[in-house]
C-alpha positions as YAML, in Angstrom:
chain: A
units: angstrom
residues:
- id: 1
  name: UNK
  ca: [99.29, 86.92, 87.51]
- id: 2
  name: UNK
  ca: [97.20, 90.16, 87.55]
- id: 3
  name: UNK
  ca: [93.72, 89.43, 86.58]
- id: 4
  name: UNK
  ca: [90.76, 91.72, 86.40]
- id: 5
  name: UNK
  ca: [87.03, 90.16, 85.94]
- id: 6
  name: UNK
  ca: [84.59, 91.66, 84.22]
- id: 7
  name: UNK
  ca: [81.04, 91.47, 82.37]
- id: 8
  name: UNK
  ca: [77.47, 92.75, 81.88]
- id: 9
  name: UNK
  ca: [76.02, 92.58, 85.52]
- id: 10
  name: UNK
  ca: [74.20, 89.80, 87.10]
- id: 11
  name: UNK
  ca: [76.58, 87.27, 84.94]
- id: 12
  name: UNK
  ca: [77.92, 85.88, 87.91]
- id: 13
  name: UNK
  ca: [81.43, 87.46, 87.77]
- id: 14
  name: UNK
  ca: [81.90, 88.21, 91.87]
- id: 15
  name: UNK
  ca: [80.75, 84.03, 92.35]
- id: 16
  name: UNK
  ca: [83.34, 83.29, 89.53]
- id: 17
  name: UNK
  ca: [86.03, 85.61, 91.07]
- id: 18
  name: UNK
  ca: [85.34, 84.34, 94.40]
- id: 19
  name: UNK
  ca: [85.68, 80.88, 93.45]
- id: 20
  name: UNK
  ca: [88.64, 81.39, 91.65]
- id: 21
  name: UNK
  ca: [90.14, 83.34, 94.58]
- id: 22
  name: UNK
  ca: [89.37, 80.76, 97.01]
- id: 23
  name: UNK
  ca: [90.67, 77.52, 94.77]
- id: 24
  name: UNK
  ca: [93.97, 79.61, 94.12]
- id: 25
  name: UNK
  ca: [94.65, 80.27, 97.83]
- id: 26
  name: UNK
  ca: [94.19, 76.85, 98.63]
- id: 27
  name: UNK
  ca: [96.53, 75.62, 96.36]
- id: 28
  name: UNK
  ca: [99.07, 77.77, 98.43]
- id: 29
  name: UNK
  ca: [98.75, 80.93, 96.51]
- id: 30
  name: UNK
  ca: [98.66, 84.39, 98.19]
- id: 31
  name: UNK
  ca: [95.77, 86.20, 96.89]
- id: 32
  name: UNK
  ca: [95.51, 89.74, 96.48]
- id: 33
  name: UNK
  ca: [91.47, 90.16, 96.53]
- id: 34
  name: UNK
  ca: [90.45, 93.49, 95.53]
- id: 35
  name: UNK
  ca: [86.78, 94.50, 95.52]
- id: 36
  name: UNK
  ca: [87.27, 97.17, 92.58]
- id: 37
  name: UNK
  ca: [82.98, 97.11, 92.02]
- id: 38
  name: UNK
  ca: [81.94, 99.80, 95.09]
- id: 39
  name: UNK
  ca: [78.91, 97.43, 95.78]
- id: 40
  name: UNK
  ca: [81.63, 95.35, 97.41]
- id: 41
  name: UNK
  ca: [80.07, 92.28, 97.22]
- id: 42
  name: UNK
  ca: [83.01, 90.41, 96.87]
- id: 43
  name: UNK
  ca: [83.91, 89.98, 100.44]
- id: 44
  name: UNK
  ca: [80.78, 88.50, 101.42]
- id: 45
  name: UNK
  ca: [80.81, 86.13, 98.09]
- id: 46
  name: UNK
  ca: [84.02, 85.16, 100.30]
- id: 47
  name: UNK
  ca: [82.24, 84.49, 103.15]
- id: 48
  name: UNK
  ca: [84.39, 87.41, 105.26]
- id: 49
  name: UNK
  ca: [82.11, 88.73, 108.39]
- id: 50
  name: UNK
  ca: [79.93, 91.45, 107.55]
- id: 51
  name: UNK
  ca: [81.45, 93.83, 110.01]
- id: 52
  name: UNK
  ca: [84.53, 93.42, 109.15]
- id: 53
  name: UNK
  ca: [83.91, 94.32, 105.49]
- id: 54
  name: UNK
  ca: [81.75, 97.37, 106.56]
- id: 55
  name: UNK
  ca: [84.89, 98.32, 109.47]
- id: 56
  name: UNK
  ca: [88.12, 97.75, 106.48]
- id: 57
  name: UNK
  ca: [89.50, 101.21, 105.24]
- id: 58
  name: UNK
  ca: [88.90, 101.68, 101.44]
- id: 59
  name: UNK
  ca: [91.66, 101.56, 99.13]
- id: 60
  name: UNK
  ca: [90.95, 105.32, 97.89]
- id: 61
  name: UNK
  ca: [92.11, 106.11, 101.86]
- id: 62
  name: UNK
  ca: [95.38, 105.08, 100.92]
- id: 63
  name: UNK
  ca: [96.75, 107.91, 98.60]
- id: 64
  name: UNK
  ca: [97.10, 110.41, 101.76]
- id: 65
  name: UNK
  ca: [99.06, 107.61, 103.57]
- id: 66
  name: UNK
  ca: [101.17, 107.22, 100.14]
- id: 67
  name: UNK
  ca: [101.84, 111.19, 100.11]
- id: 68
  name: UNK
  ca: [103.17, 111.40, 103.07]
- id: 69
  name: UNK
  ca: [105.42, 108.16, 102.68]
- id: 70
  name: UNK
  ca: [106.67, 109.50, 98.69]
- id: 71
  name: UNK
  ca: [106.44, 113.02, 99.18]
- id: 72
  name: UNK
  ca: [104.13, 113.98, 96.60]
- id: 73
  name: UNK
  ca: [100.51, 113.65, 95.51]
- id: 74
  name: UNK
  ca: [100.71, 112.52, 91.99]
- id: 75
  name: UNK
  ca: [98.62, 110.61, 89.75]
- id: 76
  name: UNK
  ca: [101.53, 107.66, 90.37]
- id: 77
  name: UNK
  ca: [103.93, 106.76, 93.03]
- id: 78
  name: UNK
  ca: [105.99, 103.76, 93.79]
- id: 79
  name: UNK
  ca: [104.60, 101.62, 96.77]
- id: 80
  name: UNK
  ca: [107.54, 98.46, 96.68]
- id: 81
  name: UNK
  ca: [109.17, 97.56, 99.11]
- id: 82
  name: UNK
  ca: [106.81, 99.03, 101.35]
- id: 83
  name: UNK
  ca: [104.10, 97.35, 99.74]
- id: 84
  name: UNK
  ca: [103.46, 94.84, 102.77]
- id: 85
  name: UNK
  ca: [103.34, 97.24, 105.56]
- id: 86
  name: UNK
  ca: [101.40, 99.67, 103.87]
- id: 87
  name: UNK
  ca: [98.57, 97.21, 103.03]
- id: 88
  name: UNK
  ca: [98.20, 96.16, 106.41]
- id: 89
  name: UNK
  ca: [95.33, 98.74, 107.39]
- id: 90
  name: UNK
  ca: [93.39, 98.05, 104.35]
- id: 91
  name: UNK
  ca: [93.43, 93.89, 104.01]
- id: 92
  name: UNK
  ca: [91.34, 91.75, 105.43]
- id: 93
  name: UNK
  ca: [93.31, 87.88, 105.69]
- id: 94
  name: UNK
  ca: [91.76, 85.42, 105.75]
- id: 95
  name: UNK
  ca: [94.36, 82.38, 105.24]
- id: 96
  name: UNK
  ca: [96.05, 83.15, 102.22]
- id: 97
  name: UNK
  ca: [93.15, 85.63, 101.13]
- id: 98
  name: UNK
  ca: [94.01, 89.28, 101.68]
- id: 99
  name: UNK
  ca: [90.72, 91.26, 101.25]
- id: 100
  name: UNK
  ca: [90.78, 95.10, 99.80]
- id: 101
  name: UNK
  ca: [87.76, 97.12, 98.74]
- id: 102
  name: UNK
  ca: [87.44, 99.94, 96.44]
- id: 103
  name: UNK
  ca: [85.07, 101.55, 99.28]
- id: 104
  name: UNK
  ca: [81.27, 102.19, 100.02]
- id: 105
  name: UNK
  ca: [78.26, 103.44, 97.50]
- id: 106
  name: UNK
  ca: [78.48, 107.20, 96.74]
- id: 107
  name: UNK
  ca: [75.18, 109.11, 97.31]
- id: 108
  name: UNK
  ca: [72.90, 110.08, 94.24]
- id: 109
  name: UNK
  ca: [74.63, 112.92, 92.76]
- id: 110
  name: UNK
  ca: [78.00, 113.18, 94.10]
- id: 111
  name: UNK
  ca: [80.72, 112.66, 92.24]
- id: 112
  name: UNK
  ca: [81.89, 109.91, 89.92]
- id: 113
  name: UNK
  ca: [84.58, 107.46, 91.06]
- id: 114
  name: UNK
  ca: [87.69, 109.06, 89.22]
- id: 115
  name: UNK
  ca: [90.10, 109.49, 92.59]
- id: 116
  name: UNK
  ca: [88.89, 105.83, 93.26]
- id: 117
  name: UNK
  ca: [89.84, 104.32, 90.18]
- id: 118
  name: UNK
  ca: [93.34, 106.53, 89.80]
- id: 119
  name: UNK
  ca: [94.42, 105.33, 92.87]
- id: 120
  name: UNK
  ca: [93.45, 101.58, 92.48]
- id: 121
  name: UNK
  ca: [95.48, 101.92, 89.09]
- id: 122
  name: UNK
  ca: [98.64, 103.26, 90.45]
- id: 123
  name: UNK
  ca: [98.48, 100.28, 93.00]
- id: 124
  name: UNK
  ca: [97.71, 97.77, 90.54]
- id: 125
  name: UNK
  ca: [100.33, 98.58, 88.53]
- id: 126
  name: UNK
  ca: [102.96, 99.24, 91.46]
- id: 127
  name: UNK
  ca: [102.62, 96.01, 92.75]
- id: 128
  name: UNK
  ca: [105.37, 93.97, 92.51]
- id: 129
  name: UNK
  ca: [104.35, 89.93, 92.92]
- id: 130
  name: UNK
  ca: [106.86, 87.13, 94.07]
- id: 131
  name: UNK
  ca: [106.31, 83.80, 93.61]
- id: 132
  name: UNK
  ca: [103.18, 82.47, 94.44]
- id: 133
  name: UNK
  ca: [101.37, 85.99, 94.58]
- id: 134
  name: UNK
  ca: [98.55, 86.84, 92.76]
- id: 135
  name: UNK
  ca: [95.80, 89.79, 92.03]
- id: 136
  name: UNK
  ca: [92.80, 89.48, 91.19]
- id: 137
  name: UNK
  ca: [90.38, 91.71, 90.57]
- id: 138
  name: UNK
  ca: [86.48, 92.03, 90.48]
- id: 139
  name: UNK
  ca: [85.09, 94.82, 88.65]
- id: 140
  name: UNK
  ca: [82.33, 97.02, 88.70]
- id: 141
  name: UNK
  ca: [79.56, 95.83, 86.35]
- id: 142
  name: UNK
  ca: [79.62, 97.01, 82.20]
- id: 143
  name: UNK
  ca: [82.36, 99.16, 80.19]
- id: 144
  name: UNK
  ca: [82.48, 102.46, 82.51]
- id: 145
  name: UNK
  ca: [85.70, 101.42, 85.00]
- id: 146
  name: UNK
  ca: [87.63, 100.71, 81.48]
- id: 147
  name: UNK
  ca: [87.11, 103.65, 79.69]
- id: 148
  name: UNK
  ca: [88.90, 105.50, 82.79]
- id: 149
  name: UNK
  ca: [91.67, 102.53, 82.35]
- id: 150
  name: UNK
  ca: [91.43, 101.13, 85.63]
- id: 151
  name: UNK
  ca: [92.10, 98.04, 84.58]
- id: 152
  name: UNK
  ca: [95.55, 98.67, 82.73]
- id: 153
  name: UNK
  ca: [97.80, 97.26, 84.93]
- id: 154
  name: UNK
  ca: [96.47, 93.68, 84.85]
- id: 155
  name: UNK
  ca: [97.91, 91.42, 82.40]
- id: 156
  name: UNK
  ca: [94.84, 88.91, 81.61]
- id: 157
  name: UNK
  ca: [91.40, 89.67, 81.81]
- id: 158
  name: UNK
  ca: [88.36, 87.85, 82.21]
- id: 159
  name: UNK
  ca: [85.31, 88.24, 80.29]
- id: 160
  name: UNK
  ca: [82.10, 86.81, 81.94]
- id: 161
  name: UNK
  ca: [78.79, 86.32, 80.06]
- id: 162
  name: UNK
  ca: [76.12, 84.07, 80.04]
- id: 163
  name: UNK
  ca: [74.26, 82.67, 76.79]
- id: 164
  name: UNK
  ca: [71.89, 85.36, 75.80]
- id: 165
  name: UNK
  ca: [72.75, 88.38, 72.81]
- id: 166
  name: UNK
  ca: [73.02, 91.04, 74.90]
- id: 167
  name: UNK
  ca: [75.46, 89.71, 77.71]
- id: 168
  name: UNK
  ca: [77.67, 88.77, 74.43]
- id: 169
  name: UNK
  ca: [77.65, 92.20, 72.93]
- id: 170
  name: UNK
  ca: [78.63, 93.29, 76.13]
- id: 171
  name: UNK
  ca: [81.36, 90.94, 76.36]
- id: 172
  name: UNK
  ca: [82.59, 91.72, 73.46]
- id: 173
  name: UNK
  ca: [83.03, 95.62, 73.82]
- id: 174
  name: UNK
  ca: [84.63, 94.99, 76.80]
- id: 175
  name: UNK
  ca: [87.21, 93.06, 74.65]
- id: 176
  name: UNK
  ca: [87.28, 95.82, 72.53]
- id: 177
  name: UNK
  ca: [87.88, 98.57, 75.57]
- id: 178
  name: UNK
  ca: [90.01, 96.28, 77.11]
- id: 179
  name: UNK
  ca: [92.38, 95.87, 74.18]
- id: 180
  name: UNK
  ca: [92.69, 99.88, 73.67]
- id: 181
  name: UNK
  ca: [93.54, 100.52, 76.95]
- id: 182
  name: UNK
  ca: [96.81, 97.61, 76.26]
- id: 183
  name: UNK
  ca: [95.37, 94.95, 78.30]
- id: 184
  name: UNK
  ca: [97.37, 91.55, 76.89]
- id: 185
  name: UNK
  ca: [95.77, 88.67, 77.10]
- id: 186
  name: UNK
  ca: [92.03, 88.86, 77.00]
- id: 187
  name: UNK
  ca: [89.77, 85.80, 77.55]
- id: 188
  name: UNK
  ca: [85.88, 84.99, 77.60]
- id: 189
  name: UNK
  ca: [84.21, 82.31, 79.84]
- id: 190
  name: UNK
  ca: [80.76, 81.31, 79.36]
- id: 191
  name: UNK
  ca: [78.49, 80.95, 82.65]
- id: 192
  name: UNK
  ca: [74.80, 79.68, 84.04]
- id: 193
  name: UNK
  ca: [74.97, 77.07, 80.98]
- id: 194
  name: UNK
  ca: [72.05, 74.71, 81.18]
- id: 195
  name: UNK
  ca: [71.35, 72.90, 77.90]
- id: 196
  name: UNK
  ca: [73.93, 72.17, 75.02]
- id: 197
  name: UNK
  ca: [72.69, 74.84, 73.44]
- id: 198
  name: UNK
  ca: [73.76, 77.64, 75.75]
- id: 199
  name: UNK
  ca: [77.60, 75.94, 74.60]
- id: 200
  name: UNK
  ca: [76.74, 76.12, 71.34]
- id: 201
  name: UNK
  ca: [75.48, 79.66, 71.48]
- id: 202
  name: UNK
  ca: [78.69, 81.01, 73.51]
- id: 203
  name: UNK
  ca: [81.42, 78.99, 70.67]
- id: 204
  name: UNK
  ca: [79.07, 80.58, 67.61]
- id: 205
  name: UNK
  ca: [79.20, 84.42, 69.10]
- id: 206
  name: UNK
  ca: [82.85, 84.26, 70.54]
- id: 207
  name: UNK
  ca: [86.14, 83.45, 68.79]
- id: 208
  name: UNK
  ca: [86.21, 79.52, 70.26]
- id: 209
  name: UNK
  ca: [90.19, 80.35, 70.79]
- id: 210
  name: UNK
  ca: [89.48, 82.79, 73.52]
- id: 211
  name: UNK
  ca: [86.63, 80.68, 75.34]
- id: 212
  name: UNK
  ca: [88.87, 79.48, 78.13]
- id: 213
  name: UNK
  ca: [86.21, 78.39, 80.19]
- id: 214
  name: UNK
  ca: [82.36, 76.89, 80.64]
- id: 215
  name: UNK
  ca: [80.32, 77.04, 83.74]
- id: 216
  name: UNK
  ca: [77.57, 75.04, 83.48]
- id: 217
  name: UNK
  ca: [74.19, 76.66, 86.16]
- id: 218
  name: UNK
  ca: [74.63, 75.03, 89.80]
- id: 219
  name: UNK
  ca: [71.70, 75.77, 91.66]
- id: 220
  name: UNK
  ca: [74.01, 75.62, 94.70]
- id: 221
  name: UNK
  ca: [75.87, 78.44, 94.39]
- id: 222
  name: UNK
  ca: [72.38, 80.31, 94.29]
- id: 223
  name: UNK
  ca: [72.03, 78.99, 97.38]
- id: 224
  name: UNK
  ca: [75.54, 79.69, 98.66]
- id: 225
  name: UNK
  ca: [74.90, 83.55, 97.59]
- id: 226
  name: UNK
  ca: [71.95, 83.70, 99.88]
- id: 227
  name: UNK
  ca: [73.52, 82.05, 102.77]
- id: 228
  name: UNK
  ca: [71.75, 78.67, 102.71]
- id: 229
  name: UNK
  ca: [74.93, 77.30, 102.30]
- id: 230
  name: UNK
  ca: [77.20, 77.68, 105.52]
- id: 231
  name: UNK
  ca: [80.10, 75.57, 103.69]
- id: 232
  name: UNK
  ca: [82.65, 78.33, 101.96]
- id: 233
  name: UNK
  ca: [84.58, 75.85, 101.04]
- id: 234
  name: UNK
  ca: [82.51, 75.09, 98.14]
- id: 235
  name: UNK
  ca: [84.12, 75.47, 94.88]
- id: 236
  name: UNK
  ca: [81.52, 75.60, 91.98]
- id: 237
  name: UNK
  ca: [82.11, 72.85, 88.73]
- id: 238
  name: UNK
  ca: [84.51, 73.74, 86.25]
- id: 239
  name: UNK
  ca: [86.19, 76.21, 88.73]
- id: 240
  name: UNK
  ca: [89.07, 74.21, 89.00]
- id: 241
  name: UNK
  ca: [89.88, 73.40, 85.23]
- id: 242
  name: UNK
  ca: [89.08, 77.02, 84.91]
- id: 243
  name: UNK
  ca: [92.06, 78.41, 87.31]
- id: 244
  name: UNK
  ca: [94.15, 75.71, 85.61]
- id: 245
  name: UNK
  ca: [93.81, 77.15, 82.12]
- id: 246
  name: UNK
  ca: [94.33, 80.85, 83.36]
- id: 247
  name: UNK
  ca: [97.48, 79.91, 84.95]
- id: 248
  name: UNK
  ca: [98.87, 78.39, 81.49]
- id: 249
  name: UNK
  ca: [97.91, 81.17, 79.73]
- id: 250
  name: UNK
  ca: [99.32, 83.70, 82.55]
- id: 251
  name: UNK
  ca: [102.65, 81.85, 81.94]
- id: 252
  name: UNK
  ca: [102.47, 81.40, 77.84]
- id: 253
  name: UNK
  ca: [104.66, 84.16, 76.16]
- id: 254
  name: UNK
  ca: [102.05, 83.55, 73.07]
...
């Protein structure tokens, strides 16, 4: 499974995706964690040392490396079987975790994150997964990384928002973008639910079919972001029949 994460920001997608990546891998999984949001907040959300996150090579670093190895500087290049030993300078592991970032904030008024996103593409889509392998990918925050089709070579994608109008819109022109650019399975899950309500709300905007998931609000994963918690272990509610469900779906032909 290749799956990208997405949503409006602040819906909680990097604690989702770092949930997720953390109940895969301990079911014996080995997780491909990319950090495709250049906050690269994902890491931490892991609970990877701060230095070692800051110290990791980003993944736009790699296309020289690729060059030389394929000969040429194209837009796409074939990284298999050399996929393992290339990676090794740009993952952090952490048990079955291995940790890659997109790379550090760009100053006011340089230039946009095209090179970035063309590389993390052609790597996306050149991986080749055995069993028991798995991407998954946290993107930036909003539409802006799909309308350069970064996330095309994923096959499911994730669509975070929490009960309010405008984190649904949102939501749902990601669907839209995401669709365009031939992503082919496309799901919503609803997060910070506290009342019935929210439920209610996220079933009456989205089509109920696609709403694979709801996350009800767990004041400890506030505190887990903030470092009050020292447990990573931690897996929030609903994570778990959450990674179940994408899994199915991953493996349905329908």
């Amino acid at each position: 499974m290749k799956l990208a994460i997405s949503g409006k920001g602040g819906v909680g997608k990097t604690t989702i995706a770092a949930n997720l990546i953390k109940n895969f891998a301990s079911q014996g999984y080995q997780v491909y964690a990319v950090d495709a949001d250049p906050d690269t907040s994902l890491g931490m959300a892991l609970g990877l040392p701060e230095e070692q996150i800051g110290s990791l090579k980003p993944i736009v670093d790699m296309r020289e490396v690729i060059a030389e190895r394929t000969g040429g500087s194209g837009a796409y290049f074939s990284l298999n079987p050399e996929v393992d030993s290339l990676l090794e300078d740009y993952t952090i592991k952490s048990g079955n975790i291995r940790f890659l970032k997109m790379g550090a904030i760009k100053p006011g008024g340089s230039a946009c994150y095209c090179r970035e996103n063309t590389v993390l593409n052609a790597i996306i889509n050149s991986l080749i997964l055995k069993h028991q392998e798995m991407v998954i990918l946290d993107m930036s925050a909003g539409i802006e990384h799909l309308t350069r089709g970064t996330a095309r070579g994923v096959n499911l994608m994730l669509i975070v928002t929490e009960p309010t109008l405008v984190s649904v819109q949102t939501a749902l022109v990601v669907r839209k973008l995401a669709s365009d650019i031939g992503v082919e399975k496309i799901k919503f899950v609803g997060n910070k639910l506290r009342h019935p309500k929210d439920e209610e709300f996220i079933l009456s905007h989205l089509p109920p079919d696609d709403v694979i998931g709801l996350i009800p609000f767990q004041t400890k994963i506030l505190d887990q972001a903030a470092g009050f918690v020292e447990d990573q272990s931690f897996t929030a509610e609903g994570i778990a029949d959450l990674a179940v469900r994408l899994l199915n779906e991953a493996l349905s032909t329908h």
